[in-house]
PDB file of C-alpha atoms in Angstrom:
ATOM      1  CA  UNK H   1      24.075  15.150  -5.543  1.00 62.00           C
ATOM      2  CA  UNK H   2      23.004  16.209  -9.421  1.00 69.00           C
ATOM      3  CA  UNK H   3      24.424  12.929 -10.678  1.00 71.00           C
ATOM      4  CA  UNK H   4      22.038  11.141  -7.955  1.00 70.00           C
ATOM      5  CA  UNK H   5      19.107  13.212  -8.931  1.00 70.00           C
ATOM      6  CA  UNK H   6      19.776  12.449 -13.005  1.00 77.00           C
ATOM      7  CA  UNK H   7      20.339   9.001 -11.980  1.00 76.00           C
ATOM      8  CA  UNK H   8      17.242   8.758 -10.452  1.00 67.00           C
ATOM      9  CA  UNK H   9      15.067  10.559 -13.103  1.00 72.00           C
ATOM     10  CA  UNK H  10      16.673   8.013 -15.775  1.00 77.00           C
ATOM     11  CA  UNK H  11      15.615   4.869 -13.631  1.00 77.00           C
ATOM     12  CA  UNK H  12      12.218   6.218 -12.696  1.00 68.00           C
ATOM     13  CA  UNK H  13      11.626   7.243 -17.251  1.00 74.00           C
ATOM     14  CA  UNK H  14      12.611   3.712 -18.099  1.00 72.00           C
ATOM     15  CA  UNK H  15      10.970   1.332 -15.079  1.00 71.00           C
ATOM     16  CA  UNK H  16       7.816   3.571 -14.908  1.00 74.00           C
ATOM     17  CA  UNK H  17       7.647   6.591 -16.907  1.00 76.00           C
ATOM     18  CA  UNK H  18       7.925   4.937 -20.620  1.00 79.00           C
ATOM     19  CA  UNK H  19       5.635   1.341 -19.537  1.00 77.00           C
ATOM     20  CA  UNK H  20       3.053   3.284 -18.353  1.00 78.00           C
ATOM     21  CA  UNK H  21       2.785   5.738 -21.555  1.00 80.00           C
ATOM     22  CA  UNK H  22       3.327   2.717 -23.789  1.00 77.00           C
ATOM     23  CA  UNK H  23       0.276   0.875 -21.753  1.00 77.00           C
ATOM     24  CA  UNK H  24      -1.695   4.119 -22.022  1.00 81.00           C
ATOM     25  CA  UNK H  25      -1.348   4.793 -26.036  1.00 79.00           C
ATOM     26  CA  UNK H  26      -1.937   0.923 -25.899  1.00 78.00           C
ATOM     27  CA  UNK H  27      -5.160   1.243 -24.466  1.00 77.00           C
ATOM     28  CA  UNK H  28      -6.296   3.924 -26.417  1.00 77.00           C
ATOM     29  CA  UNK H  29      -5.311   2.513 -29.831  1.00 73.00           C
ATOM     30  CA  UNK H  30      -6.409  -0.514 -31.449  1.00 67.00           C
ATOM     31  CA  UNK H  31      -4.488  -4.030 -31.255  1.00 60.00           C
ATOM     32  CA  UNK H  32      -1.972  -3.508 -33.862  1.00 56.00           C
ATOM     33  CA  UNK H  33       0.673  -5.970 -35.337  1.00 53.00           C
ATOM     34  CA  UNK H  34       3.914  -6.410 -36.887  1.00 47.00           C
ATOM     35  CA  UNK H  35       3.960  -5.787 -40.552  1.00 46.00           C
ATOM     36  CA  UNK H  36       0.555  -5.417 -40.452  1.00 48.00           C
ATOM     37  CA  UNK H  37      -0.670  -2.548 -42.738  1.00 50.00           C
ATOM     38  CA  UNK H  38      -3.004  -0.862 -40.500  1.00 51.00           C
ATOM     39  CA  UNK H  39      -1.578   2.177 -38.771  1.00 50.00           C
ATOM     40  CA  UNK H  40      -2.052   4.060 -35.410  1.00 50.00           C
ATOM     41  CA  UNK H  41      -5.545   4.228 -35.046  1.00 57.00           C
ATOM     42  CA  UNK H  42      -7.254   6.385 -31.398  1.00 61.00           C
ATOM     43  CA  UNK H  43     -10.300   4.180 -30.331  1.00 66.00           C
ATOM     44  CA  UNK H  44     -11.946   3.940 -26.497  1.00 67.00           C
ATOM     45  CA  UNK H  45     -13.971   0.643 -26.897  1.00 74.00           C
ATOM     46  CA  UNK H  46     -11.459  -0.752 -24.552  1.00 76.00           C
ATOM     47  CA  UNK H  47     -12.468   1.506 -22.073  1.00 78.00           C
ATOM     48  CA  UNK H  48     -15.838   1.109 -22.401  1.00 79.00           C
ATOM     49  CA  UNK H  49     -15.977  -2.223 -22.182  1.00 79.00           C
ATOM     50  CA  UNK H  50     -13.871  -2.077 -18.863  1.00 79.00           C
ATOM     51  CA  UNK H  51     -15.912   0.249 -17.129  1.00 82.00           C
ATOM     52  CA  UNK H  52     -19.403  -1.728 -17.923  1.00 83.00           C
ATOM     53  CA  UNK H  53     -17.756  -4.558 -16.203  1.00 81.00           C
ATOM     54  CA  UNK H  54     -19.724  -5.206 -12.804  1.00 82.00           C
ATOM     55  CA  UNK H  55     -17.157  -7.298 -11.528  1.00 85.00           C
ATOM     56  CA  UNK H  56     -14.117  -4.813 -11.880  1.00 87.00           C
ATOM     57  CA  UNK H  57     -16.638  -1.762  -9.808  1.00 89.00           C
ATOM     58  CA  UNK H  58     -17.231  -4.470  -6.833  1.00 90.00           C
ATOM     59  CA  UNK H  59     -13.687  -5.523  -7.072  1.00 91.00           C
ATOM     60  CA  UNK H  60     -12.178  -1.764  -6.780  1.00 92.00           C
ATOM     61  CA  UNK H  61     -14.778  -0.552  -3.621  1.00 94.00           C
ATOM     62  CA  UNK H  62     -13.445  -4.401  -2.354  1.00 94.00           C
ATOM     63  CA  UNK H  63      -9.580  -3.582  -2.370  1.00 93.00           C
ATOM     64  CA  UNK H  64      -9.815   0.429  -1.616  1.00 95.00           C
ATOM     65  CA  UNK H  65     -11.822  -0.953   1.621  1.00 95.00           C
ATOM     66  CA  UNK H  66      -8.824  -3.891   2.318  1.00 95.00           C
ATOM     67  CA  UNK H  67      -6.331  -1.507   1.235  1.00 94.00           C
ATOM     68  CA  UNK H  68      -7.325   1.363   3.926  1.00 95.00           C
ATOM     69  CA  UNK H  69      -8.073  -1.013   6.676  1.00 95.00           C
ATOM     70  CA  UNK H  70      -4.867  -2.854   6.382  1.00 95.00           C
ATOM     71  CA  UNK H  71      -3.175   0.688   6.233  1.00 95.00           C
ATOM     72  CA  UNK H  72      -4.790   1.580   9.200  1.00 95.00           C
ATOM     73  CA  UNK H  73      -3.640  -1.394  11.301  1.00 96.00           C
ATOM     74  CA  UNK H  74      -0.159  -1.245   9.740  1.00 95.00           C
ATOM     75  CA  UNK H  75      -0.475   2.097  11.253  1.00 94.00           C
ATOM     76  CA  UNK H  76      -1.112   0.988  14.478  1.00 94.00           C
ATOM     77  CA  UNK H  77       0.888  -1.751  14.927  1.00 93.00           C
ATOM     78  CA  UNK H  78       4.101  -0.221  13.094  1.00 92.00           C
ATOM     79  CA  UNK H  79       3.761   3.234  15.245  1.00 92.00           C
ATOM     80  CA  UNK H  80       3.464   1.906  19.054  1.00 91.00           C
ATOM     81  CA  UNK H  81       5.969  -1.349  18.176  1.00 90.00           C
ATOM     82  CA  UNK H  82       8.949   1.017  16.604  1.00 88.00           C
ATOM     83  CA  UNK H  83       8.316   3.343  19.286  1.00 87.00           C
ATOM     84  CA  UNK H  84       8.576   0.538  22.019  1.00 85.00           C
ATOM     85  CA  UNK H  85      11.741  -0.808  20.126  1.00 85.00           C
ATOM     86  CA  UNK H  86      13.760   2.045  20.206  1.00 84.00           C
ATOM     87  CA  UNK H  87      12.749   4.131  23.166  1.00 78.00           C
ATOM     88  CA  UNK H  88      12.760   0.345  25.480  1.00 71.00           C
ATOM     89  CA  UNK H  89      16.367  -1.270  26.022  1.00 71.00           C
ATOM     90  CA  UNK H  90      15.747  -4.507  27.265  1.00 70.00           C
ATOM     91  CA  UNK H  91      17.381  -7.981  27.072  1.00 74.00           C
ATOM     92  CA  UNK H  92      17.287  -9.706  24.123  1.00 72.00           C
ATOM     93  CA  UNK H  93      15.569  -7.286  21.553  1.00 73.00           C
ATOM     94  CA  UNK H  94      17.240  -8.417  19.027  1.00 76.00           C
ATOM     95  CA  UNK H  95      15.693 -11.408  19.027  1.00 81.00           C
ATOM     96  CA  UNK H  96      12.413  -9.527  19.237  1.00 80.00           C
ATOM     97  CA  UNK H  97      12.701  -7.697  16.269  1.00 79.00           C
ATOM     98  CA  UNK H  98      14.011 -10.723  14.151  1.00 79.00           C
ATOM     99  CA  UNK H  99      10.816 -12.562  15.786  1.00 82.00           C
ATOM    100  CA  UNK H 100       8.499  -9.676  14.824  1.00 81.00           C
ATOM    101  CA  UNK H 101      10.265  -9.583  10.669  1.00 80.00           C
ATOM    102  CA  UNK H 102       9.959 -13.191  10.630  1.00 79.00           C
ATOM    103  CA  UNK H 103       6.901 -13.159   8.451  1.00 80.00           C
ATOM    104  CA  UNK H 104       9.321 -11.578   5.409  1.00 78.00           C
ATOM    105  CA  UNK H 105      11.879 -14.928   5.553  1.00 79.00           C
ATOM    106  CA  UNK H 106       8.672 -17.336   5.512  1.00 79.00           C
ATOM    107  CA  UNK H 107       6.889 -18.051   2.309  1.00 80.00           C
ATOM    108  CA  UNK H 108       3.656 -16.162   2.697  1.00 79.00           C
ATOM    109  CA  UNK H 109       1.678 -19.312   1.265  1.00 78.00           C
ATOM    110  CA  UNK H 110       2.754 -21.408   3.843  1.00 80.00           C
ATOM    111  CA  UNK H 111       1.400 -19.294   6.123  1.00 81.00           C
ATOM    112  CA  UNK H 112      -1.458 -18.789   4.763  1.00 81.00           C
ATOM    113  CA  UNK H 113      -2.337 -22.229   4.367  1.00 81.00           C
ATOM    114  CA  UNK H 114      -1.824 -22.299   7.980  1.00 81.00           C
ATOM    115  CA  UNK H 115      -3.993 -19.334   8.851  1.00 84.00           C
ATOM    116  CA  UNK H 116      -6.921 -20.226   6.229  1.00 84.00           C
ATOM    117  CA  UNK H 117      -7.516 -23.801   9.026  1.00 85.00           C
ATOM    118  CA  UNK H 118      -7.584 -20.987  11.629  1.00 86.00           C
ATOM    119  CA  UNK H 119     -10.118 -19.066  10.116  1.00 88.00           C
ATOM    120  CA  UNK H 120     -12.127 -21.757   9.263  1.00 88.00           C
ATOM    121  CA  UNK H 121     -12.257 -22.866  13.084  1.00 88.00           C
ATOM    122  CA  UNK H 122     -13.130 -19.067  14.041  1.00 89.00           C
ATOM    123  CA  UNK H 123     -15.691 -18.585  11.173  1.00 88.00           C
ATOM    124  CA  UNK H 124     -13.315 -16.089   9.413  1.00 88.00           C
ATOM    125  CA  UNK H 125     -12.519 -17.704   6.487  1.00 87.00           C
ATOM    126  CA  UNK H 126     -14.414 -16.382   3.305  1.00 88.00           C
ATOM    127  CA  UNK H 127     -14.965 -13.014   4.979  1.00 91.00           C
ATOM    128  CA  UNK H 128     -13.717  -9.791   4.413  1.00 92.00           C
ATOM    129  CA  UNK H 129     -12.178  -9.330   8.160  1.00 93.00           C
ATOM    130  CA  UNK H 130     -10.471 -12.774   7.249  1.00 91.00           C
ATOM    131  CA  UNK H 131      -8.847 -11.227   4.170  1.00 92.00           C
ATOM    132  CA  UNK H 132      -7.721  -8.116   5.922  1.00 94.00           C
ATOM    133  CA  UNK H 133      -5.897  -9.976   8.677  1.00 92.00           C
ATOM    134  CA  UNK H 134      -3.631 -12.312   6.284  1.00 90.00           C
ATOM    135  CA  UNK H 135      -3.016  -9.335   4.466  1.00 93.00           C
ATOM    136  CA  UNK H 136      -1.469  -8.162   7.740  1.00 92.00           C
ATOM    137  CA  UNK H 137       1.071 -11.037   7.535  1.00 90.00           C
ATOM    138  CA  UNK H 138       3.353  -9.850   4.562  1.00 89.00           C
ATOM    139  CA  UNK H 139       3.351  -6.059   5.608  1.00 92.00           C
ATOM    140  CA  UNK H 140       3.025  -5.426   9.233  1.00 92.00           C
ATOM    141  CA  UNK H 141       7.167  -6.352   9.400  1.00 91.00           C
ATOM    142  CA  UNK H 142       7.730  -3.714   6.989  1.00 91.00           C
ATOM    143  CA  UNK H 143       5.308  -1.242   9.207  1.00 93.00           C
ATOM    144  CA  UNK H 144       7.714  -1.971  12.365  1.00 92.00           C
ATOM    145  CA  UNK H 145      11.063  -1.628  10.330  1.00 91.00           C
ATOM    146  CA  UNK H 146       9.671   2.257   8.334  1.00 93.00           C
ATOM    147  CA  UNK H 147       8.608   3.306  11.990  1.00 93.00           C
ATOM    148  CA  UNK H 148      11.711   1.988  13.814  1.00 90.00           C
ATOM    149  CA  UNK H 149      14.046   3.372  11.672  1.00 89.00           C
ATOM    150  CA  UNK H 150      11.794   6.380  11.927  1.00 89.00           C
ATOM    151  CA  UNK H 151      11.902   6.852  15.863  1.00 88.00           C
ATOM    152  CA  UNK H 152      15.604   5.794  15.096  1.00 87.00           C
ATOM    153  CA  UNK H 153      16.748   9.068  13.184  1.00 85.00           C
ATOM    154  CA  UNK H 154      14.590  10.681  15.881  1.00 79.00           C
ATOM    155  CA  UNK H 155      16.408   9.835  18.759  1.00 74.00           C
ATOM    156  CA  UNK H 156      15.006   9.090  21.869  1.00 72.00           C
ATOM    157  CA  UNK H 157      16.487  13.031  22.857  1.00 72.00           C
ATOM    158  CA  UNK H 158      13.607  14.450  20.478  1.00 71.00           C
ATOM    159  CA  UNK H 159      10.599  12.639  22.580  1.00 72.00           C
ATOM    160  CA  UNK H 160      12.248  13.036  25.875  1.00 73.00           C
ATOM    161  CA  UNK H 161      12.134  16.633  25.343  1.00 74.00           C
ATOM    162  CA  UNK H 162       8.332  16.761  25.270  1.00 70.00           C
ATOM    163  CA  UNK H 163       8.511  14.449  28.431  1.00 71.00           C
ATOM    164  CA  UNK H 164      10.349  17.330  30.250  1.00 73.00           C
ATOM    165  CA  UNK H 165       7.898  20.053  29.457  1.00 72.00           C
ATOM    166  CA  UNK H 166       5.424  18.693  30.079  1.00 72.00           C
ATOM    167  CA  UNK H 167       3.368  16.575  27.034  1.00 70.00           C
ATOM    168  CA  UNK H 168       1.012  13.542  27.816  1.00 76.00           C
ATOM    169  CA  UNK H 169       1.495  10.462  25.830  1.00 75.00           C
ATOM    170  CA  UNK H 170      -1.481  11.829  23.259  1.00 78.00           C
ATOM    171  CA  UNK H 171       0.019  15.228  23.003  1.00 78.00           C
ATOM    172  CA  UNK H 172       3.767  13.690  22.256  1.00 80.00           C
ATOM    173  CA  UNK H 173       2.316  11.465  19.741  1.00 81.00           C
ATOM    174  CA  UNK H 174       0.208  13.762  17.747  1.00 79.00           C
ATOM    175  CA  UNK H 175       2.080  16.956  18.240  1.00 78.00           C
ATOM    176  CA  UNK H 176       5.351  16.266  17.906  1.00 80.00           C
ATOM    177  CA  UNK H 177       6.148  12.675  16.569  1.00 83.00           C
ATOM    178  CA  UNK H 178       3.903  12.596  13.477  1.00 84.00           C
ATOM    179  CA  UNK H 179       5.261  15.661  12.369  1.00 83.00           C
ATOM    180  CA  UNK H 180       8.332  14.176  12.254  1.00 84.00           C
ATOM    181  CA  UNK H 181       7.601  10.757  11.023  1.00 88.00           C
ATOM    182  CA  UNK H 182       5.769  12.162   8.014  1.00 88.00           C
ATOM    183  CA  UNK H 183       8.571  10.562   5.720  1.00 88.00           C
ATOM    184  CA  UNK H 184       7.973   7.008   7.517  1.00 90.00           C
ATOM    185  CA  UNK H 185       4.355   7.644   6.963  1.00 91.00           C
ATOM    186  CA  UNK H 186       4.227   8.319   3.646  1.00 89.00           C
ATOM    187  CA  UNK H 187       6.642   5.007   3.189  1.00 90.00           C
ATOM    188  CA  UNK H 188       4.651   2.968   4.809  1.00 92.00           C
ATOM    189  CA  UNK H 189       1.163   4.220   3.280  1.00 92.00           C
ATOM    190  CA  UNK H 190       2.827   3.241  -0.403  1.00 89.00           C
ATOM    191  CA  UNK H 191       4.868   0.402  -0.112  1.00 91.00           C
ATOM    192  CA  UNK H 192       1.429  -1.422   2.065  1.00 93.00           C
ATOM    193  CA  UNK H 193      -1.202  -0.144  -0.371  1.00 92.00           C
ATOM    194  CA  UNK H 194       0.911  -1.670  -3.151  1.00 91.00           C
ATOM    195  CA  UNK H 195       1.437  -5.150  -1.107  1.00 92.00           C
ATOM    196  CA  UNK H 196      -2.181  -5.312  -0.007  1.00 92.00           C
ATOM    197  CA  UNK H 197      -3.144  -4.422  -3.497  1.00 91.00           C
ATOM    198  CA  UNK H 198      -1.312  -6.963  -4.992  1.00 88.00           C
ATOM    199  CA  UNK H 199      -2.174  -9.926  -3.174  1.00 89.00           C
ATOM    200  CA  UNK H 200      -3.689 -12.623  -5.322  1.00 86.00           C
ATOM    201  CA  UNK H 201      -2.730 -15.787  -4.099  1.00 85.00           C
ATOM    202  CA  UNK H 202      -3.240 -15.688  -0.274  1.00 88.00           C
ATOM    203  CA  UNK H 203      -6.778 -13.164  -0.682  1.00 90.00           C
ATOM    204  CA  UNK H 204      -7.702 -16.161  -3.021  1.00 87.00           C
ATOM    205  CA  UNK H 205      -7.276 -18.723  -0.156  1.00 87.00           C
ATOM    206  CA  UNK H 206      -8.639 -16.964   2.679  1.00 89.00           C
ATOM    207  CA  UNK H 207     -11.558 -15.188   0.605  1.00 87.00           C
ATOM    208  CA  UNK H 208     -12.352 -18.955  -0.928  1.00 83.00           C
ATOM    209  CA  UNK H 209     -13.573 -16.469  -4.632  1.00 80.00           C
ATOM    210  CA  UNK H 210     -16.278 -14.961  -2.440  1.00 87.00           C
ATOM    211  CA  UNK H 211     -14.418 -11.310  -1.814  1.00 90.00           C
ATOM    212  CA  UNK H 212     -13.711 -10.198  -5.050  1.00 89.00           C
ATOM    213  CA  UNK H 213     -10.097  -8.164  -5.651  1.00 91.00           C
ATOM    214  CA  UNK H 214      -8.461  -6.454  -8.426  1.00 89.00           C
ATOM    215  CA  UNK H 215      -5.798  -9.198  -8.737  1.00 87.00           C
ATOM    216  CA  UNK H 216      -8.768 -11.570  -8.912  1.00 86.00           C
ATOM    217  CA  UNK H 217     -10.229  -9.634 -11.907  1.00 83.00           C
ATOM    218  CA  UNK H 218      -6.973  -9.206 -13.317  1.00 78.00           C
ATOM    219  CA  UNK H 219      -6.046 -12.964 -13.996  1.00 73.00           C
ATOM    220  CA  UNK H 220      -8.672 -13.623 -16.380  1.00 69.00           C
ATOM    221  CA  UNK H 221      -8.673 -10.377 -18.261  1.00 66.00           C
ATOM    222  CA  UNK H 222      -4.797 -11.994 -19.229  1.00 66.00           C
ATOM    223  CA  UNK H 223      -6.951 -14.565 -21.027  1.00 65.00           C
ATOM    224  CA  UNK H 224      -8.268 -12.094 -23.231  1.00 62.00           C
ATOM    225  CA  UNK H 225      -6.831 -11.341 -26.697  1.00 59.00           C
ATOM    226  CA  UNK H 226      -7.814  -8.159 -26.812  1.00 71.00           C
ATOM    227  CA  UNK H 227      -4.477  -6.397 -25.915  1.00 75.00           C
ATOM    228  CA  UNK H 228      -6.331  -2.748 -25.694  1.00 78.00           C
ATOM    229  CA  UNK H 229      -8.124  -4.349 -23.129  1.00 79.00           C
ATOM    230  CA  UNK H 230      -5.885  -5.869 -20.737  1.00 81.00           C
ATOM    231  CA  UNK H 231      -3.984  -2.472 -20.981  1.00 82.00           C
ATOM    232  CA  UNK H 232      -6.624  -0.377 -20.168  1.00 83.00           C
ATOM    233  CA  UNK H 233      -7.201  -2.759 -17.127  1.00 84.00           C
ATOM    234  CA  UNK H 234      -3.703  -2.494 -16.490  1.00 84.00           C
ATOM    235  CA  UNK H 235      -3.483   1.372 -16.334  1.00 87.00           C
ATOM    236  CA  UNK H 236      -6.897   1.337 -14.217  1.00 88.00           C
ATOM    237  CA  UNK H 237      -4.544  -1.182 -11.938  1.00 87.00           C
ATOM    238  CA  UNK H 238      -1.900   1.500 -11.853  1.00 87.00           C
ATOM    239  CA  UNK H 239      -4.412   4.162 -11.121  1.00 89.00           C
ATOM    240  CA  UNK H 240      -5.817   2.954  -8.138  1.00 91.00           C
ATOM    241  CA  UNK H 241      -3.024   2.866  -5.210  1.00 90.00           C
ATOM    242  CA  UNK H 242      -1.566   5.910  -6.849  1.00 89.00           C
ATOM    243  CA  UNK H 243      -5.289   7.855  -6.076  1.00 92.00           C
ATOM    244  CA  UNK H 244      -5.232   5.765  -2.477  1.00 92.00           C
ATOM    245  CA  UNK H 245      -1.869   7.459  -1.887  1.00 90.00           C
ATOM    246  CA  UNK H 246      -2.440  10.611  -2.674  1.00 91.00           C
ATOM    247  CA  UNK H 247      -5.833  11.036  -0.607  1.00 91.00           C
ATOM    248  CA  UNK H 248      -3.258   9.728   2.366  1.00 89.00           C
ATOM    249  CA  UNK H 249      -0.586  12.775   1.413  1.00 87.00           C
ATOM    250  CA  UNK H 250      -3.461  15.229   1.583  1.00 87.00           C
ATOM    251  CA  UNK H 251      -4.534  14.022   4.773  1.00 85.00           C
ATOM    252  CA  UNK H 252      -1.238  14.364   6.019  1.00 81.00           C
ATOM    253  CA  UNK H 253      -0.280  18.014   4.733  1.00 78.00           C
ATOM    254  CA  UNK H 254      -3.781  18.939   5.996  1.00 72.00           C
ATOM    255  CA  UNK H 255      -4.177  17.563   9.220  1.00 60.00           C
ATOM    256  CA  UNK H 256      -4.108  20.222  12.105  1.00 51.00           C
ATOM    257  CA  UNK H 257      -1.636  18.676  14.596  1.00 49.00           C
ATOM    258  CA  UNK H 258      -1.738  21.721  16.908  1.00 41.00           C
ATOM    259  CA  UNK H 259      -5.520  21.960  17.183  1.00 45.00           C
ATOM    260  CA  UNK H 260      -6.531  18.223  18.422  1.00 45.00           C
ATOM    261  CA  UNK H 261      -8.045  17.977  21.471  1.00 45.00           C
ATOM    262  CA  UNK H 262      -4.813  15.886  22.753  1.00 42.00           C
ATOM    263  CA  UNK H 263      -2.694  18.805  22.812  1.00 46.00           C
ATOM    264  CA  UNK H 264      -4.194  20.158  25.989  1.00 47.00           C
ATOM    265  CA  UNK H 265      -4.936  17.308  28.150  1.00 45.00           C
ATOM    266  CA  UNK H 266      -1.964  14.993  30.048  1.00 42.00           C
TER     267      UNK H 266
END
């Protein structure tokens, strides 16, 4: 169990730990170059410039709104599907569930080339709502599999208990299977604010350059040869679902199951 845990903390310094302080003393430092005979020097121009941008203050409200919304629906969909997949044997649910992951074997361009005539018929395309909804397409499958596997280690024993003394449907949910799918939440709440967050392509197609994203921001500060720059965009990137996330976790710790108004009614 130590070797895991050393294992771990070695993976996490080298994939995440070192980039990110290298992009930070990046950012803070200006552009400097092999044999070149300035040294280290601390400047926050970089910065400065970033946070002046118009575009990049639109673009963050834009994908902390998509990000929630889609997290929201994920929530949704993922909770009352798992819980239907496990706690319903039926005929053929295994061909359910490899119908409802289906979207993670498809290329998500093809579908959304698909979709975007949709919206266009419906009058969704170019709109925020129509942006939100494709975003569902890559993530929702993972939402069913975190909560499945959730209501999996479980076991249908746990909720039948509440059944048998006496909980409504409300009162099970928010009483006694949240608590216990707080590590499925917390899954789910990072690994879709990441996806949604890092959609370029397909919030590109359905949002025709109209609703503006970080990815879409991100793109063309690449262009730019100021290397301070693009990692000071780069860390404000990074900063973003990690602040999303955490907001979620204190939600989560803080939330009074035991005093909702469910608890009482059947």
């Amino acid at each position: 169990m130590r070797s895991r845990k050393i294992s771990f903390s070695i993976i996490a310094c080298v994939f995440f730990v070192f980039p990110m302080i290298l992009l930070l003393l990046q950012s803070v430092s200006s552009p400097w170059r092999f044999q070149s005979e300035d040294g280290f020097t601390w400047q926050w121009t970089s910065y400065q410039k970033l946070l002046q941008d118009p575009m990049l203050w639109e673009a963050t409200l834009t994908s902390i709104v998509i990000g929630y919304a889609v997290l929201v629906i994920n929530f949704i969909i993922g909770l009352f599907t798992g819980k239907a997949l496990v706690s319903s044997p039926y005929k053929g649910k295994a061909w359910v569930e490899a119908i409802l992951l289906s979207p993670i074997l498809l290329p998500v361009l093809a579908i959304a080339m698909g979709l975007h005539l949709l919206m266009i018929r419906i009058g969704l395309a170019d709109t925020l709502i129509g942006v939100i909804l494709l975003h569902l397409v890559p993530t929702v499958p993972y939402s069913i599999k975190i909560f499945y596997n959730g209501y999996n280690q479980t076991g249908p024993a746990m909720m039948e208990q509440s059944n048998i003394l006496g909980a409504g449907f409300w009162t099970q949910i928010f009483t006694v299977e949240l608590p216990l799918l707080r590590p499925a939440i917390r899954s789910l709440t990072f690994l879709t604010i990441v996806i949604s967050l890092s959609q370029y392509a397909i919030t590109a197609i359905i949002g025709g350059g109209r609703i503006l994203t970080l990815p879409l921001v991100f793109f063309p500060y690449m262009e730019n040869a100021n290397t301070s720059l693009m990692a000071a965009f780069s860390i404000w990137f990074a900063v973003i679902p990690v602040t999303m996330y955490i907001v979620i976790e204190l939600l989560i710790l803080l939330l009074p199951y035991s005093r909702l108004p469910w608890r009482n009614h059947r």
